[in-house]
CSV table of C-alpha atoms and ligand atoms in Angstrom, one decimal:
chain,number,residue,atom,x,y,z
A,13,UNK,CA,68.4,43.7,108.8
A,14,UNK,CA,66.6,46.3,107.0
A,15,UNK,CA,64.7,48.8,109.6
A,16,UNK,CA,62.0,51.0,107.7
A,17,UNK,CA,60.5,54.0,109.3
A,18,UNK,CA,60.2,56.9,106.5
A,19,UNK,CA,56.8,55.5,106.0
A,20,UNK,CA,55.3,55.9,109.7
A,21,UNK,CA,53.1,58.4,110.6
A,22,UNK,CA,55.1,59.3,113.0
A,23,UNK,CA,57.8,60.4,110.5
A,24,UNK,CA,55.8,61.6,107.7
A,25,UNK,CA,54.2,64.1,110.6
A,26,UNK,CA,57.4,64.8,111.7
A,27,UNK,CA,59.0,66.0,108.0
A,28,UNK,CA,55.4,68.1,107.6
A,29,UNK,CA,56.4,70.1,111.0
A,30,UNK,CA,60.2,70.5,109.8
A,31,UNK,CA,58.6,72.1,106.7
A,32,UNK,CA,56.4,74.3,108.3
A,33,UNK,CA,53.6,72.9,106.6
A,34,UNK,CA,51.5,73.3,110.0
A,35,UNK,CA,52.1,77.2,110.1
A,36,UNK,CA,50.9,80.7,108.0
A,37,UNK,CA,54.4,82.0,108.2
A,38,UNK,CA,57.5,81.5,105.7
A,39,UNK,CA,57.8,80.9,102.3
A,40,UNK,CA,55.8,78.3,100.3
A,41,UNK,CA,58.4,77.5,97.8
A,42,UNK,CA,60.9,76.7,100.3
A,43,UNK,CA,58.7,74.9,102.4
A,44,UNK,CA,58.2,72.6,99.8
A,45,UNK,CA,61.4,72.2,98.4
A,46,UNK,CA,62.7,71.4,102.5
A,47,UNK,CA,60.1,68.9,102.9
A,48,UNK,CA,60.8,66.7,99.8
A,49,UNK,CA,64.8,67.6,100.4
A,50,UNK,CA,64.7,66.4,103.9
A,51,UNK,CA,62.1,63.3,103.1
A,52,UNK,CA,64.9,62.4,100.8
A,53,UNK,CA,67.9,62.6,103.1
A,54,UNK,CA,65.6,60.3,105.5
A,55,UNK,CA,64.8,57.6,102.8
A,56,UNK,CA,68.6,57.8,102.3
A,57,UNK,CA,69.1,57.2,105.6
A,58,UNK,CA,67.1,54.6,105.2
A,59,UNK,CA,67.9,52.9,102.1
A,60,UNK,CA,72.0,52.5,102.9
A,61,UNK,CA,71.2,52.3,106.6
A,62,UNK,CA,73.6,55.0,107.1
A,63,UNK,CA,75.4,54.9,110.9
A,64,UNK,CA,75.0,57.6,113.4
A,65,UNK,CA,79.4,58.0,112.8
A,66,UNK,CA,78.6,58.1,109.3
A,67,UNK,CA,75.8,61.1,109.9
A,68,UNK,CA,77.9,63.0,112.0
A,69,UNK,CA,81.0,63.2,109.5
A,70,UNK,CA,78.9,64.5,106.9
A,71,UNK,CA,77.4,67.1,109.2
A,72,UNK,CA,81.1,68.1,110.2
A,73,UNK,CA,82.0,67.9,106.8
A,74,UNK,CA,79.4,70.7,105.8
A,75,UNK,CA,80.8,72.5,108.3
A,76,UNK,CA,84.0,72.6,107.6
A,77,UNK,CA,83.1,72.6,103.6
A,78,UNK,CA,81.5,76.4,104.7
A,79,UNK,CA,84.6,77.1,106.7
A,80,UNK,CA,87.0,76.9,104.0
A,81,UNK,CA,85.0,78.7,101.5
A,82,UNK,CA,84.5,75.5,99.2
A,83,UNK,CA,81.2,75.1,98.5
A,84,UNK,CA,80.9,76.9,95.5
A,85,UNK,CA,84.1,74.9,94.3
A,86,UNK,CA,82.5,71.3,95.3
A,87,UNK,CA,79.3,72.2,93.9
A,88,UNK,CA,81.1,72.2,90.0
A,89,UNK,CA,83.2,68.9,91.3
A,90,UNK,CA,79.9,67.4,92.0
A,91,UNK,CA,78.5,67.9,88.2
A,92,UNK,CA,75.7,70.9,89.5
A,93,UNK,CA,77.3,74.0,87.1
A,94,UNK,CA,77.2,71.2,84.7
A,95,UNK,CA,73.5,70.0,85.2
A,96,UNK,CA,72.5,73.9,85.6
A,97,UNK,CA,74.1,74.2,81.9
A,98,UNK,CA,72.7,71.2,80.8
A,99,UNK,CA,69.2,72.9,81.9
A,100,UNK,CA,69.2,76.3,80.3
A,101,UNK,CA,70.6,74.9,76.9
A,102,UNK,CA,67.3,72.5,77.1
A,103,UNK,CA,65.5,75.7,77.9
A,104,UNK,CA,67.3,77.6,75.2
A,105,UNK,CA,66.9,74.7,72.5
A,106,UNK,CA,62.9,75.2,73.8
A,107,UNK,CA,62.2,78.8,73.1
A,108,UNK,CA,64.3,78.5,69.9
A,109,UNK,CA,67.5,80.5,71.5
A,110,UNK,CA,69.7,77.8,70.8
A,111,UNK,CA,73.2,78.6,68.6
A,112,UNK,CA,76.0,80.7,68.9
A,113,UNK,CA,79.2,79.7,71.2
A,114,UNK,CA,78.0,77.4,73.8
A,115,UNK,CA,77.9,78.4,77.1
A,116,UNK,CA,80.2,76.6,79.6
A,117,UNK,CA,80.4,77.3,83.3
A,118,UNK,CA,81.6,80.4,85.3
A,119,UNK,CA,83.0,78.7,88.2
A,120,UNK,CA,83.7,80.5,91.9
A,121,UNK,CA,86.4,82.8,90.4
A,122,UNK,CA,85.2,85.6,88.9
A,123,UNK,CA,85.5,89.0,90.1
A,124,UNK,CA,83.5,91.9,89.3
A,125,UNK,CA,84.6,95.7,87.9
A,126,UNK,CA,88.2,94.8,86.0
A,127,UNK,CA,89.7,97.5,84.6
A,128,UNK,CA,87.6,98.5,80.8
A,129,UNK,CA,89.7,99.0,77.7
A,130,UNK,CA,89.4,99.6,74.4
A,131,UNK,CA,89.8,97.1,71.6
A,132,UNK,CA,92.7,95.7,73.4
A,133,UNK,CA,94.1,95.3,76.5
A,134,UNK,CA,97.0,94.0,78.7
A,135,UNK,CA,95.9,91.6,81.5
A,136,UNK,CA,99.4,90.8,83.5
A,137,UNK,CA,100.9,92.7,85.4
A,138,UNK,CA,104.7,91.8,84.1
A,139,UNK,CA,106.0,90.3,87.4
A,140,UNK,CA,105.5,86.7,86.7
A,141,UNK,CA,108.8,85.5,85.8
A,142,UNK,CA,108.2,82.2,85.1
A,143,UNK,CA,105.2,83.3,83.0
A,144,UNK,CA,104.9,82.8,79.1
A,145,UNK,CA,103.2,85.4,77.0
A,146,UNK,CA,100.2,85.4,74.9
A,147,UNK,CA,97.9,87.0,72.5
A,148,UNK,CA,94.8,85.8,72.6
A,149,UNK,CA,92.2,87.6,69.9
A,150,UNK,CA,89.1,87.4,67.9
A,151,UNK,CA,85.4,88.6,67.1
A,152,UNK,CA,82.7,89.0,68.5
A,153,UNK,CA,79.2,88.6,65.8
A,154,UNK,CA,75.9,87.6,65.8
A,155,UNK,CA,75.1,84.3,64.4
A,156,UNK,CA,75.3,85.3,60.8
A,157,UNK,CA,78.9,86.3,61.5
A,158,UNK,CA,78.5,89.9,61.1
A,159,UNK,CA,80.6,91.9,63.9
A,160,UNK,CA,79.5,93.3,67.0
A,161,UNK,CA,81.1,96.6,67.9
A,162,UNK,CA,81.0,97.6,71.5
A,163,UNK,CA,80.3,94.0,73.2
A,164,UNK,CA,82.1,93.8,76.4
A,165,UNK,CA,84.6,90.9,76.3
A,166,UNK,CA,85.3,90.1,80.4
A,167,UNK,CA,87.8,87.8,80.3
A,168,UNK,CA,90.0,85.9,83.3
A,169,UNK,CA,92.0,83.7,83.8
A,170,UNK,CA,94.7,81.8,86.0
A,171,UNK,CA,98.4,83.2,86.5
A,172,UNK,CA,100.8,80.1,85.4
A,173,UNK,CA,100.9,78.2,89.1
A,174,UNK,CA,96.8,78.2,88.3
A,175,UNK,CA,96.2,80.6,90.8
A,176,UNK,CA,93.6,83.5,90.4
A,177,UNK,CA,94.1,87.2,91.8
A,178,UNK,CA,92.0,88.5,94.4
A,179,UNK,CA,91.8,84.9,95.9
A,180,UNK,CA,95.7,84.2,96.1
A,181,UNK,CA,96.8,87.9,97.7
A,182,UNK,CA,100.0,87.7,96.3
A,183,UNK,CA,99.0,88.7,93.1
A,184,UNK,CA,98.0,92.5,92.2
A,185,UNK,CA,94.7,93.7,91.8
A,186,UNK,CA,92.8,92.5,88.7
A,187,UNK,CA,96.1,91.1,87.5
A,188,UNK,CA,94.9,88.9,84.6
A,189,UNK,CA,91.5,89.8,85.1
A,190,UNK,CA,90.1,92.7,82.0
A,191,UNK,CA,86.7,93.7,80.3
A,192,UNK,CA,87.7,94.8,76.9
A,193,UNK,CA,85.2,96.7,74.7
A,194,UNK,CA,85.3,94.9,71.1
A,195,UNK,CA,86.5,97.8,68.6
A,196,UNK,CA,84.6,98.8,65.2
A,197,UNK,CA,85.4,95.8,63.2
A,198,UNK,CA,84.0,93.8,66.6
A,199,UNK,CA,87.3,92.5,67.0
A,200,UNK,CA,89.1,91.7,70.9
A,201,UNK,CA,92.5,91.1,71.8
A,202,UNK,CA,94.8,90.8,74.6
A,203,UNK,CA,98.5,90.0,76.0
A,204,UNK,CA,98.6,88.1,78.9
A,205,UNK,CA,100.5,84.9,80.0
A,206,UNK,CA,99.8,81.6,79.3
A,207,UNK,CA,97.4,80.3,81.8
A,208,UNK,CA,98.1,76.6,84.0
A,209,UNK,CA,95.4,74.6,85.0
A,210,UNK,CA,93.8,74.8,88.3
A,211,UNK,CA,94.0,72.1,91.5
A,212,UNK,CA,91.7,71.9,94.4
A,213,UNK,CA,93.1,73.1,97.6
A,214,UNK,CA,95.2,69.1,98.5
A,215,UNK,CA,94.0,69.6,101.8
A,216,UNK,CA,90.8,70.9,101.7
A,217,UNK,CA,87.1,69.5,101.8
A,218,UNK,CA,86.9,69.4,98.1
A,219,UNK,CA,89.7,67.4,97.6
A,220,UNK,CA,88.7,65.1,100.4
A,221,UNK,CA,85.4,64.2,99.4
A,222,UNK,CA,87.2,63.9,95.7
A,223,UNK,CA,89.1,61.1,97.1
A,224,UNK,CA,86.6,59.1,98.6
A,225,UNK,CA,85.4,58.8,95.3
A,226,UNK,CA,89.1,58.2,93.6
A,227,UNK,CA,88.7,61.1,91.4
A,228,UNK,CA,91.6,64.1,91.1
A,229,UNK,CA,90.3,67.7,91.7
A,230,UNK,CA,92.2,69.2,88.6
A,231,UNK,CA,90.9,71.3,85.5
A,232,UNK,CA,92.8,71.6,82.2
A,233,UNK,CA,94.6,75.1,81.4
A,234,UNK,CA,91.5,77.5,80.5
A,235,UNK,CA,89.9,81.0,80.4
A,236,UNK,CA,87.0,82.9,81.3
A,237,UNK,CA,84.6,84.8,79.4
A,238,UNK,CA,81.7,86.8,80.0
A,239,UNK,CA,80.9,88.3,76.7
A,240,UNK,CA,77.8,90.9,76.2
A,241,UNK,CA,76.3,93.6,73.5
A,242,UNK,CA,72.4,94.9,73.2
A,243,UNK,CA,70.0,92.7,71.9
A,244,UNK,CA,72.0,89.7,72.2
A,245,UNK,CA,72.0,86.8,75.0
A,246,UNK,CA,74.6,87.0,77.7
A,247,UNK,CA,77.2,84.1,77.3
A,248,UNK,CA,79.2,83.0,79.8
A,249,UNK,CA,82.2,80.5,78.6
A,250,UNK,CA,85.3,79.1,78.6
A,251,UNK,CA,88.4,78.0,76.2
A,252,UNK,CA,90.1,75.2,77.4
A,253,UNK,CA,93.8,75.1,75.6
A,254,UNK,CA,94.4,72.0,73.7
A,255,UNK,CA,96.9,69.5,74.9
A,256,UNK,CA,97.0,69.9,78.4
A,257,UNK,CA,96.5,66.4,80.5
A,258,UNK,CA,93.1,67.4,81.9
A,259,UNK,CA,91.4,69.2,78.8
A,260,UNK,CA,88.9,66.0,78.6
A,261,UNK,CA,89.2,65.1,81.8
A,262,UNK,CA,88.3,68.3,83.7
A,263,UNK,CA,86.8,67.7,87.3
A,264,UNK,CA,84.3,70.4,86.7
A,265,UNK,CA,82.9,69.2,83.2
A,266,UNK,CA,83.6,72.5,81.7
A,267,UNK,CA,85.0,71.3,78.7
A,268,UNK,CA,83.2,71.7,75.7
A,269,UNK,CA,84.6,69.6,72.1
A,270,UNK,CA,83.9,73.9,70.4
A,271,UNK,CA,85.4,75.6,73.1
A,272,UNK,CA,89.1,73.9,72.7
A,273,UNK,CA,91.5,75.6,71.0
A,274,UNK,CA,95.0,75.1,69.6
A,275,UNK,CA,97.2,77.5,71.0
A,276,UNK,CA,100.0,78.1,68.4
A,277,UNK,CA,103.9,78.7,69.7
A,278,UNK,CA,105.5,80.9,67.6
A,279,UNK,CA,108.8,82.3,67.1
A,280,UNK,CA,107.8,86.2,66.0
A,281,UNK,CA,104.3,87.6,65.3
A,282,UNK,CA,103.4,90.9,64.0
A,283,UNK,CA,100.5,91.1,66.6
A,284,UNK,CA,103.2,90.2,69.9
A,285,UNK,CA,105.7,92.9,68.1
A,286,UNK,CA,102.7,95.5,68.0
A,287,UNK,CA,102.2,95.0,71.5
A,288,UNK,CA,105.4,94.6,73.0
A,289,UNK,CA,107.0,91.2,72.6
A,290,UNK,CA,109.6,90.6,69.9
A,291,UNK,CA,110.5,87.2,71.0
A,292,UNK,CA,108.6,83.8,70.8
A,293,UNK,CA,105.1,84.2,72.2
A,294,UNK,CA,101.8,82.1,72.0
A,295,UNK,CA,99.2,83.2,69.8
A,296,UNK,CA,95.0,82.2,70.9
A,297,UNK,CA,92.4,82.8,68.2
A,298,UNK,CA,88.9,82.4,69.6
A,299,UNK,CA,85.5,84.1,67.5
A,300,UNK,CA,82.5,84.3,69.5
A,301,UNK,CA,79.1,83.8,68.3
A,302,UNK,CA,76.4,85.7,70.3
A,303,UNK,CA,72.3,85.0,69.8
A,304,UNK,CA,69.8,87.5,69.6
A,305,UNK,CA,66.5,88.4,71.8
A,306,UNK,CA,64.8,90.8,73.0
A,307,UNK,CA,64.1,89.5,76.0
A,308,UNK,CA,66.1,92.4,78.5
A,309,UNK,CA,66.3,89.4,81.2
A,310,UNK,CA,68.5,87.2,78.6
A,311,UNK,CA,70.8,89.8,78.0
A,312,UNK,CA,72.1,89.9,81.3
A,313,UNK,CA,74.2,87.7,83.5
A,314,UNK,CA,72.6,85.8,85.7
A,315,UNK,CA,72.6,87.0,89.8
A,316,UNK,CA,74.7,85.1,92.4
A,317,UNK,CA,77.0,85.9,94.9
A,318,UNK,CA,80.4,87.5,93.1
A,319,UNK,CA,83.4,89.5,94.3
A,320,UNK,CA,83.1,92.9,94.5
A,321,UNK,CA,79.7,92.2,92.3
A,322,UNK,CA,78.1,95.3,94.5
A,323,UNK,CA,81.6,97.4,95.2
A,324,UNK,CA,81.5,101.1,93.9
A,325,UNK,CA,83.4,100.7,90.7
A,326,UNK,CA,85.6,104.1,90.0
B,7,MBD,C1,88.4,77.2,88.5
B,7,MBD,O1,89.3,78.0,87.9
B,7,MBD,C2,87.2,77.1,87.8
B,7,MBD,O2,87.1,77.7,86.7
B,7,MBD,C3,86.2,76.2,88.3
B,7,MBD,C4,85.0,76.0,87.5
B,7,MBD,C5,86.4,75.6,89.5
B,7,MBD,C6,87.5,75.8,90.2
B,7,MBD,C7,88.5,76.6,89.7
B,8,FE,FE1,88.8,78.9,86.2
């Protein structure tokens, strides 16, 4: 038995008054965006004649979602960083700003003010034993490949249990976490440790709504980058390494067919030796492309809630 009510007056009155539609006070936009968001949780209702149990857990579940930090790590699980990406290449391709490295999503781990180098820097702190090193390097241009000096390369990445400082407290401040400054020949590089991929927290409300749909919460080895000069658009990306089990098959659709990269074992390199490793060591060659505009807004990173985003930076 199907019971319909969304179209009574009685509830069509009822989702104006939620809205505020009947008052001066409040905010237009979000008055409107309420109304047709709660008009279509009621339809929904509706439509799969969803139980009064049913309600209830997914109520608690937003609760508890809040309480364990998570919804900014179920949002890219549920395909929104995606569908945001999806929107501003459309809007990119529009006002003929399309090109250059795509742009892949930043995710919930990024924390502002890492330490600033020059040219190069070292990202680990040296205490992960298990760890494997790596040199990851390359250049920064604009689209006709000629090199950017002084673009800010922020990268960061995972340690190798995929786990990210600042949000797992074992780990040292900014450990893996750098903003390098590209030197005069607009080139970048680094010696970290190889990066694992990430896993949802097995117990938390991620995961859990992840299962009801029989999908894993895991995302292929990757890394970070916020990458920035005058004049050009902001691009925010990711490499995903090649090889790993997830890298087409990420939970959070970050991966991107031009953003994976081989990562090459070998057993000496003249860069490793320059900076400190003799042995065997895994080299990471990535070039960013960056578009020009003039428009100052473009340039910059979009705003949203970050880590220290606002925290005096010495
Ligand atoms: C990550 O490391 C990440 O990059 C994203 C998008 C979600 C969860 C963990
Ligand atoms: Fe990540």
């Amino acid at each position: 038995m199907t019971i319909q009510t969304t179209h009574t007056a009685e509830v069509q009155e009822l989702l104006n008054k939620v809205a505020g539609f009947h008052v001066e006070a409040g905010n237009e936009r979000v008055k409107k965006i309420v109304h047709r968001f709660m008009s279509d949780v009621f339809q929904l209702i509706e439509d799969f004649d969803v139980t009064p149990e049913e309600f209830w857990s997914a109520v608690y579940y937003v609760g508890e979602l809040g309480k364990n930090g998570e919804a900014s790590l179920l949002a890219p699980g549920l395909g929104m960083d995606k569908y945001l990406d999806i929107r501003m290449d459309a809007q990119d391709e529009a006002a003929g700003l399309a090109g250059g490295t795509p742009r892949t999503i930043e995710g919930p781990l990024y924390v502002a003010g890492a330490p600033l180098a020059d040219g190069f820097a070292r990202m680990d702190d040296g205490t992960d034993e298990t760890a494997e090193p790596m040199l990851i390097k390359g250049l920064v241009t604009d689209e006709d490949g000629k090199p950017l000096a002084n673009a800010i390369v922020d990268i960061w990445h995972a340690d190798s249990k995929g786990n990210y400082s600042y949000f797992d407290k074992s780990q040292s401040d900014f450990n893996l976490r750098r903003r390098i400054k590209t030197d005069e020949h607009g080139r970048y590089a680094a010696r970290s440790i190889i990066p694992s991929g990430y896993g949802c927290p097995p117990e938390g409300s991620t995961q859990a709504l992840l299962n009801q749909l029989g999908r894993h919460g895991q995302r292929p080895a990757h890394i970070h980058f916020f990458i920035s000069a005058p004049g050009h658009k902001h691009l925010t990306t990711q490499i995903n390494l090649a090889g790993d089990e997830f890298t087409y098959d990420d939970f959070a659709f970050a991966t991107r067919d031009e953003l994976v990269v081989e990562a090459r074992a070998v057993e000496h390199s003249a860069d490793g030796e320059k900076h400190g490793v003799s042995g065997p060591i895994t080299e990471v060659e990535f070039n960013f492309q960056l578009v020009s505009t003039d428009k100052a807004e473009l340039q910059a990173r979009h705003e949203r809630k970050r880590a220290l985003e606002n925290a005096a930076v010495a």
